[in-house]
Each structure stands twice: as C-alpha cells, then as structure tokens.
Amino acid sequence: MTASPASPAETDWLHLDRQICFSLHAASRAFNGVYRVILKDLGLTYPQYLVMLVLWEQGDLPVKKLGEHLRLDSGTLSPLVKRLEGAGLVRRERSAQDERSVRVMLTEEGDALRERALQVPRRIMRATGFDLGEIADLRERLDQLTTALDAAALAEAEREAG
Amino acid sequence: MTASPASPAETDWLHLDRQICFSLHAASRAFNGVYRVILKDLGLTYPQYLVMLVLWEQGDLPVKKLGEHLRLDSGTLSPLVKRLEGAGLVRRERSAQDERSVRVMLTEEGDALRERALQVPRRIMRATGFDLGEIADLRERLDQLTTALDAAALAEAEREAG
DNA sequence: CACAATTCAGTTGCGCACAACTAAATGGGT
DNA sequence: ACCCATTTAGTTGTGCGCAACTGAATTGTG
C-alpha cells in the first residue's frame, strides 16, 4: 500500500473520525462532570442549572420560550421543570390569556439561589485552565460548528423525506 | 461593592457562563443530531458507532479495555454491548483464563458493516463545513480542555473527600 | 492455606435527550 | 358559526451517562 500524504486513505478516515467524535464526546462529558461536582452544592444538575441561568437572566418565561433559549423541547423540559418545582425553586402557572401556555416563575428560594450560584462560573473557569480570550474563541468555534451542523442535519433530514 | 472594569462585574459572570456552557452543550447535541441522522442507515446510535469504531480498529477487546478507550464504565457499556449483540454485530465470550473478563468480538456481520461505515466520516466532515486543519485544531483544544477538566473534577472531588 | 482487598461485569435507579404521540386551546378560512 | 390546521404542554418509550451497588473471580498478605 502506497503512502498518501495529501488525503488519508479510505481506511484512515474511520480512525480520524474516531478521534474527532471521541474528542467532542469526551469534552462534553468532562464538562458535564465538573459542573456536576460543583453544582452538587446547589442541588442542581447541569441542565437544571442552564434553566435557572435563563430564568435569572430573562425573568419568568413560558415553557415554550425556555425551550427556544435552550433548544430543548417539552419532552425534556416538562419533567425537568417539574423537578425544579419539587425542589421549591420554581412555580408553574397556566396563563389566563392563553390556556395552552404555562409560565415558569422563580420562587423566592429560586431567586435567592442566584447569590450562591455567583461563585460557579469562576470555579468552572479555573477548572478549564483557559483564560477569557481562549474561552471566547472556543465558544465562537463551537457556535460556528453548531450552526453548520444544524443546517446539515436539516438538509440530511430533508434529503430523506423529499 | 466597587466596580471592577478590568474583569466583568460579579453579575455578568453568570451571563458569560450561560453562553459558554450553552455553546458546548448545544454543539455536543448538534453533533449527536447529525450522527443520528447519518447513522440511521447503519442502524447504529452515536455511542454504538463509537464502540464499533474501536472494535474495527483494535479488534476484539474485553469490556474493560473498551471502557478505557471510550472512558465509559460497565454501567453504560454492558447494556450497550448487549444491544449490539442483539443486532447481531457482536458476540460476547467469557474468558477462560480470567472468568471475570468478557471479550467483545465482532461477528461477520459486524465486520461487514465497516464497509458501509466508510462513507460516514466524509459526510460528517461535509456537515461541519470545516476542513481537516480546522478539525484537527478544534480537536486539540477539546482534548486540552478534557484533560484540564478531568484533573479539576478529580481535585474538586478530593477537596470534598479529604 | 486462609482471609481480606481488589478487579471485572452486570444491575438498579435517576436524570437527560429525543421521537412519536395525546389532548386541549387557539386562530384562520370559508 | 363551523371546521380544520396549528400551537402548546405533557406523556410514553428508548437509549445514554453515571453513581451506587451486587456477585463472582482473582490477587495479595499474613
């Protein structure tokens, strides 16, 4: 078999793919792991923390809007919000104007948790070992990747349907 | 509380954190989504594909070694491998030398699937819109991140225990 | 040799992600 | 006014990830 330095041989693509998807998969889980440890103090999981961050920043929101901010659907959010409600951090209230809509509102306790959460981001930053610039750069790449991937997934899905 | 213009005010950290963890979370799910669509042809999920990639590359392996390659424990791997076995892609065989160990081996069908999987990496590459160099660069950053995060999670866990 | 500690696979329980579905409320078109 | 498509939450089922545990086999130590 001859060497092909320009583009990898057919077979090597799988090896490459293994490296790439493993890296992202592992990074995501590692991130999740650090958040899990740090958030244990607050009694939150990582996705629950994401929901709380949105509520602290945006104020009360209907489930639908929450889902748009986080790209999560009701299948994920409904039980998650229910657990936050069980923890006393959040109330749910069906809208009077539109009875389909359910507004998720911070309780006093949920609002108070924000103070304790203020320490989280710096502990995460320290854990990454990255500075602000590196994080911003990584974030930009990831967002770029996400945009491209979402578009591609849509195209693939349509290729199948249409 | 005095203002500190050099670094963001206490409150802004949460906003920043929201952006960062959302970006990684979203990228991971977007990646997963593209793989899901593309792998549907092969009848594999994304983590199942990862396992198959390792087996195609390394040959038969005990569950333990599989877990080391993928950083997954038996709680995740046992049922996953069982499903691969159910799909006829893999056999499990308890080692004669060490009866604790279970060897995961490709069936003929599992080995044959490799041919059809060869098309996957390039479809993924196309979906990302990145070239080889950009992907390699991103991969390097992610690995760097994972290493730092794993070390930090360990340190946090030890801080708690000790 | 005997006994304790360790290793390995598997199970259970919980939470998340997502597809597919249900049910109720709303809004538009005729 | 009526019907129908759409919107919004929620439920169900499947699979992954991880912690905590069980049970069997192996290894190390006295």
mmCIF file of C-alpha atoms in Angstrom, chain A residues 73-147:
data_model
loop_
_atom_site.group_PDB
_atom_site.id
_atom_site.type_symbol
_atom_site.label_atom_id
_atom_site.label_comp_id
_atom_site.label_asym_id
_atom_site.label_seq_id
_atom_site.Cartn_x
_atom_site.Cartn_y
_atom_site.Cartn_z
ATOM 1 C CA ASP A 73 -38.450 20.587 23.678
ATOM 2 C CA SER A 74 -41.246 19.953 26.120
ATOM 3 C CA GLY A 75 -40.319 16.285 26.291
ATOM 4 C CA THR A 76 -37.164 17.288 28.087
ATOM 5 C CA LEU A 77 -38.342 20.452 29.819
ATOM 6 C CA SER A 78 -41.650 19.331 31.286
ATOM 7 C CA PRO A 79 -40.220 16.758 33.698
ATOM 8 C CA LEU A 80 -37.141 18.909 34.367
ATOM 9 C CA VAL A 81 -39.221 21.933 35.367
ATOM 10 C CA LYS A 82 -41.411 19.667 37.441
ATOM 11 C CA ARG A 83 -38.333 18.595 39.391
ATOM 12 C CA LEU A 84 -37.302 22.232 39.891
ATOM 13 C CA GLU A 85 -40.819 22.854 41.149
ATOM 14 C CA GLY A 86 -40.471 19.893 43.512
ATOM 15 C CA ALA A 87 -37.254 21.456 44.822
ATOM 16 C CA GLY A 88 -39.172 24.663 45.514
ATOM 17 C CA LEU A 89 -37.103 26.797 43.123
ATOM 18 C CA VAL A 90 -39.854 27.445 40.622
ATOM 19 C CA ARG A 91 -43.622 27.748 40.266
ATOM 20 C CA ARG A 92 -45.726 26.877 37.229
ATOM 21 C CA GLU A 93 -48.768 28.911 36.368
ATOM 22 C CA ARG A 94 -51.063 28.436 33.420
ATOM 23 C CA SER A 95 -51.592 31.678 31.519
ATOM 24 C CA ALA A 96 -55.047 33.268 31.707
ATOM 25 C CA GLN A 97 -54.710 34.824 28.237
ATOM 26 C CA ASP A 98 -53.648 31.597 26.562
ATOM 27 C CA GLU A 99 -54.547 28.468 28.472
ATOM 28 C CA ARG A 100 -52.127 26.388 26.412
ATOM 29 C CA SER A 101 -49.175 28.292 27.804
ATOM 30 C CA VAL A 102 -47.555 27.583 31.186
ATOM 31 C CA ARG A 103 -45.423 30.290 32.753
ATOM 32 C CA VAL A 104 -42.360 29.190 34.735
ATOM 33 C CA MET A 105 -41.665 31.639 37.569
ATOM 34 C CA LEU A 106 -38.848 31.842 40.112
ATOM 35 C CA THR A 107 -39.878 31.413 43.740
ATOM 36 C CA GLU A 108 -38.185 33.489 46.418
ATOM 37 C CA GLU A 109 -35.984 30.496 47.091
ATOM 38 C CA GLY A 110 -35.119 30.146 43.434
ATOM 39 C CA ASP A 111 -34.244 33.806 43.215
ATOM 40 C CA ALA A 112 -32.110 33.538 46.352
ATOM 41 C CA LEU A 113 -30.146 30.635 44.892
ATOM 42 C CA ARG A 114 -28.714 33.073 42.376
ATOM 43 C CA GLU A 115 -26.467 34.557 45.044
ATOM 44 C CA ARG A 116 -24.928 31.191 45.764
ATOM 45 C CA ALA A 117 -24.564 30.491 42.042
ATOM 46 C CA LEU A 118 -22.370 33.542 41.504
ATOM 47 C CA GLN A 119 -19.305 31.551 42.546
ATOM 48 C CA VAL A 120 -19.877 28.803 39.985
ATOM 49 C CA PRO A 121 -18.547 30.427 36.778
ATOM 50 C CA ARG A 122 -15.162 31.284 38.231
ATOM 51 C CA ARG A 123 -14.725 27.802 39.632
ATOM 52 C CA ILE A 124 -15.505 26.447 36.157
ATOM 53 C CA MET A 125 -13.058 28.843 34.519
ATOM 54 C CA ARG A 126 -10.366 27.764 36.937
ATOM 55 C CA ALA A 127 -11.160 24.142 36.132
ATOM 56 C CA THR A 128 -10.727 24.659 32.394
ATOM 57 C CA GLY A 129 -7.356 26.308 32.791
ATOM 58 C CA PHE A 130 -8.344 28.637 29.928
ATOM 59 C CA ASP A 131 -8.422 32.418 30.112
ATOM 60 C CA LEU A 132 -11.315 34.597 28.972
ATOM 61 C CA GLY A 133 -9.951 35.027 25.469
ATOM 62 C CA GLU A 134 -9.393 31.333 24.878
ATOM 63 C CA ILE A 135 -12.881 30.573 26.143
ATOM 64 C CA ALA A 136 -14.430 33.203 23.896
ATOM 65 C CA ASP A 137 -12.516 31.760 20.947
ATOM 66 C CA LEU A 138 -13.591 28.206 21.706
ATOM 67 C CA ARG A 139 -17.150 29.366 22.137
ATOM 68 C CA GLU A 140 -17.094 31.052 18.760
ATOM 69 C CA ARG A 141 -15.848 27.895 17.063
ATOM 70 C CA LEU A 142 -18.425 25.769 18.799
ATOM 71 C CA ASP A 143 -21.248 28.102 17.806
ATOM 72 C CA GLN A 144 -20.000 28.078 14.229
ATOM 73 C CA LEU A 145 -19.923 24.301 14.352
ATOM 74 C CA THR A 146 -23.414 24.113 15.801
ATOM 75 C CA THR A 147 -24.841 26.383 13.116
#
